[in-house]
Every structure is written in structure tokens, then in C-alpha cells.
Amino acid sequence: MVKLEGFPVEVTLRDGRSVVLRPMTAADGGRLLEFFRALPEEDRQFLKEDVTRQEVVERFVRELDYERVFPLLAEHGGTIVGDATLHRTKYGWSTHVAAIRMVVARPFQRSGLGTALARHLVRHAVNVGVDKMIAEVVDNQIGARRAFAKLGFYEEAVLKGQVKDRQGIRRDLVIMANDVSHLWEAMEALVADYSPTVGE
Ligand SMILES: CC(C)(COP(=O)(O)OP(=O)(O)OC[C@H]1O[C@@H](n2cnc3c(N)ncnc32)[C@H](O)[C@@H]1OP(=O)(O)O)[C@@H](O)C(=O)NCCC(=O)NCCS
């Protein structure tokens, strides 16, 4: 059984808006699809699945398994405004590693929501015994690279030409990583001087 300590949690963003962070449940399918469909193509072009397709989101709901993928949603006034997921494997040589993916609705970007989602996912990762986290970003996703760097991830590897963008141009995939203990320290320091208030 996955421990779900500390959720739901209410977070006040830098601009004063309040959001609730909570794990996704089977009842969230419709609203999650709306969230994905409202994202600009630029923000979802490198997601690994076509999340604008109903059957893809229905599969997320059907296969909901917090030990494999832990989806943390940000909700504001009944609307989903952010989604961050922690991906793990249950078997094999990398069960201590988890990958983080996140996307925040445009009107909520640069308000500290990505930082809050990542911080709570790192805390969850600590609780479930993950040692190391990775994030995959494409070389021209400058905002995402800065966001992860600020959270304490460093650039650990580059896979040359691994990704093709919408124009068919090959791009490098940057693997950003760090041990969870270091990430936790970096995020605590960030939250201390950043201060959107994080209610717990
Ligand atoms: C990456 C993402 C989730 C960050 O969410 P966010 O809510 O804007 O993050 P925060 O407000 O906590 O920003 C954290 C830091 O990231 C950096 N950052 C975020 N967006 C940026 C941008 N567009 N340009 C430059 N720096 C950016 C800044 O340093 C920012 O801190 P600051 O606002 O105090 O300067 C969001 O930009 C997004 O959804 N992007 C599209 C999807 C994506 O690329 N996901 C990552 C791959 S998994």
C-alpha cells in the first residue's frame, strides 16, 4: 500500500491564488482531459502520450496504480491547473529511481506552482523509499530546464538527436537528475526564501 501522507494540501501561490494538491483519483478523468486539451501545443509537444485523446486519459484512469505512476494534481476552483507525475518501476535494477514529469496551465505558470508540485512529489518520493530522481527535458525547453535546475536537478547526460520536434528537427534530450536527499535540501532552501506559503 502506498503511503499518502500529507495530501490533500493547500498551497498559496506567489500571486495569492490558492490551489489544492492531491493525488488523482478515478473520478478525475473528464477534468484531466479538459486540462490537457486546454494546454498550448507547445507545452505538450514533448509529452510521451497524446493526452488530448479521450482513450489515453481513460487508460490513465483504468490503470491507476500509485506504485507505478503517482499523479499529483493541482486544483483551483474545481478546475485542474497542474499535473505532476512520479514514475517508478516495480522490478529490476532501477527500482530506487523515479522520473518526474510535470505540466502547469499557462495562466498558473511562474507563480510557484511547478515548484510546489515538485516539492510535494519529492516528499512523496522520500516516503516511498526512492533514492534518485530524474527529469527528461528537450534542449530547447529553456523554462523547464531552468525550473528543474532551480529545484536542485543537474544535467547528468545528453542523448544526442533523441527527439524530433513538430518540424521534424532532431533535438537533444537532457537527462537531469539528483539524489532525493539533495533535492529535498535544495527545495527546503528554495521554499524558505521564496515564500509562497505552503500550508501543511
Ligand atoms: C516546467 C513548468 C512545469 C514549470 O512550472 P511553473 O509553475 O511555471 O514553475 P515555477 O513558477 O515554480 O517556476 C520555477 C522556476 O523555473 C524557471 N522558469 C519557469 N518557467 C520559465 C520560463 N518560461 N522561462 C524561464 N524560466 C522559467 C524560473 O527560474 C522559475 O522561478 P522564478 O519564477 O522565481 O524565476 C512549466 O513551465 C510547464 O508546464 N512547461 C511545459 C511542460 C514542460 O516543459 N514540462 C517539463 C518536462 S517534464
GROMACS .gro file of C-alpha atoms and ligand atoms in nm:
model
  248
    1MET     CA    1   0.000   0.000   0.000
    2VAL     CA    2   0.140   0.345  -0.094
    3LYS     CA    3   0.161   0.591   0.193
    4LEU     CA    4  -0.033   0.909   0.114
    5GLU     CA    5   0.082   1.128   0.397
    6GLY     CA    6   0.021   1.500   0.375
    7PHE     CA    7  -0.245   1.508   0.099
    8PRO     CA    8  -0.458   1.696   0.020
    9VAL     CA    9  -0.255   2.006   0.090
   10GLU     CA   10  -0.350   2.369   0.024
   11VAL     CA   11  -0.081   2.591  -0.123
   12THR     CA   12  -0.094   2.970  -0.159
   13LEU     CA   13   0.092   3.077  -0.472
   14ARG     CA   14   0.316   3.382  -0.506
   15ASP     CA   15   0.029   3.582  -0.657
   16GLY     CA   16  -0.208   3.498  -0.372
   17ARG     CA   17  -0.414   3.235  -0.553
   18SER     CA   18  -0.478   2.918  -0.366
   19VAL     CA   19  -0.458   2.566  -0.507
   20VAL     CA   20  -0.514   2.223  -0.359
   21LEU     CA   21  -0.262   1.948  -0.435
   22ARG     CA   22  -0.397   1.594  -0.419
   23PRO     CA   23  -0.341   1.256  -0.581
   24MET     CA   24  -0.552   1.187  -0.889
   25THR     CA   25  -0.845   0.951  -0.843
   26ALA     CA   26  -1.061   0.755  -1.091
   27ALA     CA   27  -1.318   1.038  -1.078
   28ASP     CA   28  -1.075   1.288  -1.236
   29GLY     CA   29  -1.073   1.156  -1.594
   30GLY     CA   30  -1.305   1.414  -1.750
   31ARG     CA   31  -1.142   1.715  -1.587
   32LEU     CA   32  -0.793   1.586  -1.663
   33LEU     CA   33  -0.883   1.558  -2.031
   34GLU     CA   34  -1.013   1.918  -2.024
   35PHE     CA   35  -0.686   2.030  -1.864
   36PHE     CA   36  -0.471   1.855  -2.126
   37ARG     CA   37  -0.686   1.979  -2.415
   38ALA     CA   38  -0.654   2.339  -2.293
   39LEU     CA   39  -0.272   2.328  -2.292
   40PRO     CA   40  -0.098   2.503  -2.580
   41GLU     CA   41   0.057   2.251  -2.818
   42GLU     CA   42   0.400   2.388  -2.731
   43ASP     CA   43   0.356   2.277  -2.370
   44ARG     CA   44   0.252   1.923  -2.456
   45GLN     CA   45   0.457   1.857  -2.769
   46PHE     CA   46   0.715   1.652  -2.583
   47LEU     CA   47   0.479   1.459  -2.358
   48LYS     CA   48   0.515   1.087  -2.419
   49GLU     CA   49   0.148   1.026  -2.499
   50ASP     CA   50  -0.122   1.209  -2.691
   51VAL     CA   51  -0.307   1.325  -2.381
   52THR     CA   52  -0.572   1.507  -2.582
   53ARG     CA   53  -0.722   1.169  -2.679
   54GLN     CA   54  -1.002   1.050  -2.456
   55GLU     CA   55  -0.891   0.685  -2.473
   56VAL     CA   56  -0.544   0.776  -2.346
   57VAL     CA   57  -0.682   0.955  -2.040
   58GLU     CA   58  -0.934   0.672  -1.987
   59ARG     CA   59  -0.639   0.432  -1.978
   60PHE     CA   60  -0.465   0.651  -1.716
   61VAL     CA   61  -0.780   0.618  -1.503
   62ARG     CA   62  -0.822   0.244  -1.566
   63GLU     CA   63  -0.458   0.166  -1.490
   64LEU     CA   64  -0.425   0.397  -1.192
   65ASP     CA   65  -0.155   0.238  -0.974
   66TYR     CA   66   0.023   0.477  -0.737
   67GLU     CA   67   0.319   0.239  -0.705
   68ARG     CA   68   0.392   0.268  -1.078
   69VAL     CA   69   0.273   0.621  -1.157
   70PHE     CA   70   0.182   0.863  -0.879
   71PRO     CA   71  -0.012   1.156  -1.031
   72LEU     CA   72  -0.037   1.470  -0.821
   73LEU     CA   73  -0.299   1.718  -0.939
   74ALA     CA   74  -0.328   2.088  -0.863
   75GLU     CA   75  -0.686   2.209  -0.844
   76HIS     CA   76  -0.819   2.566  -0.836
   77GLY     CA   77  -1.193   2.630  -0.803
   78GLY     CA   78  -1.277   2.280  -0.927
   79THR     CA   79  -1.050   2.305  -1.233
   80ILE     CA   80  -0.727   2.113  -1.277
   81VAL     CA   81  -0.442   2.361  -1.332
   82GLY     CA   82  -0.135   2.139  -1.291
   83ASP     CA   83  -0.030   1.776  -1.311
   84ALA     CA   84   0.296   1.624  -1.190
   85THR     CA   85   0.370   1.253  -1.205
   86LEU     CA   86   0.627   1.031  -1.039
   87HIS     CA   87   0.711   0.723  -1.248
   88ARG     CA   88   0.869   0.413  -1.094
   89THR     CA   89   0.942   0.057  -1.197
   90LYS     CA   90   0.840  -0.222  -0.961
   91TYR     CA   91   1.105  -0.468  -1.071
   92GLY     CA   92   1.462  -0.463  -1.195
   93TRP     CA   93   1.780  -0.271  -1.134
   94SER     CA   94   1.631   0.077  -1.112
   95THR     CA   95   1.355   0.039  -0.855
   96HIS     CA   96   1.532   0.310  -0.649
   97VAL     CA   97   1.495   0.565  -0.930
   98ALA     CA   98   1.185   0.766  -1.019
   99ALA     CA   99   1.119   1.003  -1.308
  100ILE     CA  100   0.925   1.325  -1.265
  101ARG     CA  101   0.712   1.487  -1.535
  102MET     CA  102   0.506   1.797  -1.485
  103VAL     CA  103   0.294   2.046  -1.668
  104VAL     CA  104   0.124   2.360  -1.539
  105ALA     CA  105  -0.159   2.553  -1.711
  106ARG     CA  106  -0.026   2.873  -1.873
  107PRO     CA  107  -0.226   3.116  -1.651
  108PHE     CA  108  -0.067   2.948  -1.348
  109GLN     CA  109   0.293   2.933  -1.468
  110ARG     CA  110   0.565   3.141  -1.298
  111SER     CA  111   0.366   3.160  -0.974
  112GLY     CA  112   0.550   2.885  -0.791
  113LEU     CA  113   0.305   2.604  -0.874
  114GLY     CA  114   0.565   2.388  -1.054
  115THR     CA  115   0.795   2.428  -0.753
  116ALA     CA  116   0.516   2.332  -0.512
  117LEU     CA  117   0.416   2.024  -0.716
  118ALA     CA  118   0.777   1.910  -0.743
  119ARG     CA  119   0.841   1.966  -0.375
  120HIS     CA  120   0.544   1.755  -0.274
  121LEU     CA  121   0.639   1.483  -0.522
  122VAL     CA  122   0.991   1.476  -0.378
  123ARG     CA  123   0.845   1.444  -0.031
  124HIS     CA  124   0.629   1.156  -0.154
  125ALA     CA  125   0.938   1.001  -0.318
  126VAL     CA  126   1.119   1.016   0.018
  127ASN     CA  127   0.819   0.847   0.186
  128VAL     CA  128   0.814   0.558  -0.061
  129GLY     CA  129   1.189   0.498  -0.049
  130VAL     CA  130   1.305   0.646  -0.382
  131ASP     CA  131   1.678   0.743  -0.376
  132LYS     CA  132   1.725   0.926  -0.703
  133MET     CA  133   1.502   1.130  -0.931
  134ILE     CA  134   1.541   1.213  -1.297
  135ALA     CA  135   1.366   1.453  -1.532
  136GLU     CA  136   1.387   1.439  -1.911
  137VAL     CA  137   1.380   1.769  -2.094
  138VAL     CA  138   1.445   1.867  -2.452
  139ASP     CA  139   1.737   2.106  -2.513
  140ASN     CA  140   1.513   2.397  -2.620
  141GLN     CA  141   1.271   2.369  -2.325
  142ILE     CA  142   1.451   2.654  -2.150
  143GLY     CA  143   1.175   2.719  -1.892
  144ALA     CA  144   1.161   2.353  -1.787
  145ARG     CA  145   1.542   2.325  -1.770
  146ARG     CA  146   1.562   2.636  -1.551
  147ALA     CA  147   1.274   2.516  -1.335
  148PHE     CA  148   1.437   2.177  -1.272
  149ALA     CA  149   1.782   2.336  -1.218
  150LYS     CA  150   1.633   2.570  -0.961
  151LEU     CA  151   1.480   2.271  -0.786
  152GLY     CA  152   1.825   2.113  -0.749
  153PHE     CA  153   1.842   1.888  -1.058
  154TYR     CA  154   2.167   1.897  -1.255
  155GLU     CA  155   2.233   1.792  -1.614
  156GLU     CA  156   2.366   1.439  -1.592
  157ALA     CA  157   2.350   1.312  -1.951
  158VAL     CA  158   2.261   1.422  -2.300
  159LEU     CA  159   2.115   1.188  -2.563
  160LYS     CA  160   2.202   1.347  -2.895
  161GLY     CA  161   1.922   1.377  -3.152
  162GLN     CA  162   1.693   1.160  -2.941
  163VAL     CA  163   1.383   1.370  -3.002
  164LYS     CA  164   1.217   1.508  -3.316
  165ASP     CA  165   1.013   1.824  -3.272
  166ARG     CA  166   0.698   1.922  -3.464
  167GLN     CA  167   0.906   2.048  -3.759
  168GLY     CA  168   1.093   1.717  -3.773
  169ILE     CA  169   1.413   1.875  -3.636
  170ARG     CA  170   1.624   1.642  -3.422
  171ARG     CA  171   1.687   1.771  -3.074
  172ASP     CA  172   1.894   1.657  -2.778
  173LEU     CA  173   1.727   1.502  -2.475
  174VAL     CA  174   1.880   1.623  -2.150
  175ILE     CA  175   1.856   1.391  -1.851
  176MET     CA  176   1.851   1.596  -1.532
  177ALA     CA  177   1.897   1.415  -1.204
  178ASN     CA  178   1.984   1.425  -0.839
  179ASP     CA  179   1.959   1.219  -0.525
  180VAL     CA  180   1.634   1.274  -0.340
  181SER     CA  181   1.814   1.383  -0.020
  182HIS     CA  182   1.992   1.664  -0.209
  183LEU     CA  183   1.673   1.766  -0.386
  184TRP     CA  184   1.489   1.784  -0.059
  185GLU     CA  185   1.755   2.013   0.090
  186ALA     CA  186   1.756   2.236  -0.220
  187MET     CA  187   1.377   2.264  -0.217
  188GLU     CA  188   1.356   2.341   0.152
  189ALA     CA  189   1.606   2.625   0.099
  190LEU     CA  190   1.408   2.747  -0.203
  191VAL     CA  191   1.077   2.744  -0.017
  192ALA     CA  192   1.237   2.930   0.276
  193ASP     CA  193   1.338   3.231   0.065
  194TYR     CA  194   1.060   3.200  -0.192
  195SER     CA  195   0.766   3.204   0.032
  196PRO     CA  196   0.451   3.133  -0.137
  197THR     CA  197   0.311   2.993   0.187
  198VAL     CA  198   0.276   2.622   0.187
  199GLY     CA  199   0.010   2.506   0.425
  200GLU     CA  200   0.063   2.171   0.593
  201LIG     C1  201   0.816   2.349  -1.639
  201LIG     C2  202   0.687   2.401  -1.572
  201LIG     C3  203   0.610   2.283  -1.518
  201LIG     C4  204   0.725   2.497  -1.458
  201LIG     O1  205   0.604   2.535  -1.390
  201LIG     P1  206   0.587   2.676  -1.316
  201LIG     O2  207   0.463   2.669  -1.235
  201LIG     O3  208   0.598   2.786  -1.414
  201LIG     O4  209   0.715   2.676  -1.220
  201LIG     P2  210   0.754   2.785  -1.109
  201LIG     O5  211   0.662   2.903  -1.114
  201LIG     O6  212   0.767   2.712  -0.981
  201LIG     O7  213   0.897   2.831  -1.162
  201LIG     C5  214   1.019   2.782  -1.109
  201LIG     C6  215   1.135   2.846  -1.182
  201LIG     O8  216   1.150   2.791  -1.313
  201LIG     C7  217   1.204   2.890  -1.401
  201LIG     N1  218   1.109   2.906  -1.511
  201LIG     C8  219   0.985   2.854  -1.520
  201LIG     N2  220   0.931   2.887  -1.639
  201LIG     C9  221   1.022   2.959  -1.707
  201LIG    C10  222   1.028   3.020  -1.834
  201LIG     N3  223   0.924   3.014  -1.919
  201LIG     N4  224   1.141   3.084  -1.871
  201LIG    C11  225   1.245   3.091  -1.787
  201LIG     N5  226   1.249   3.037  -1.663
  201LIG    C12  227   1.138   2.971  -1.624
  201LIG    C13  228   1.221   3.016  -1.320
  201LIG     O9  229   1.352   3.018  -1.270
  201LIG    C14  230   1.120   2.994  -1.208
  201LIG    O10  231   1.147   3.066  -1.094
  201LIG     P3  232   1.107   3.224  -1.084
  201LIG    O11  233   0.969   3.240  -1.138
  201LIG    O12  234   1.116   3.251  -0.936
  201LIG    O13  235   1.210   3.295  -1.165
  201LIG    C15  236   0.600   2.481  -1.674
  201LIG    O14  237   0.681   2.578  -1.736
  201LIG    C16  238   0.538   2.392  -1.782
  201LIG    O15  239   0.431   2.336  -1.762
  201LIG     N6  240   0.603   2.380  -1.901
  201LIG    C17  241   0.552   2.298  -2.011
  201LIG    C18  242   0.570   2.149  -1.986
  201LIG    C19  243   0.715   2.111  -1.963
  201LIG    O16  244   0.804   2.157  -2.034
  201LIG     N7  245   0.738   2.023  -1.864
  201LIG    C20  246   0.871   1.978  -1.827
  201LIG    C21  247   0.905   1.848  -1.889
  201LIG     S1  248   0.857   1.715  -1.784
   0.00000   0.00000   0.00000
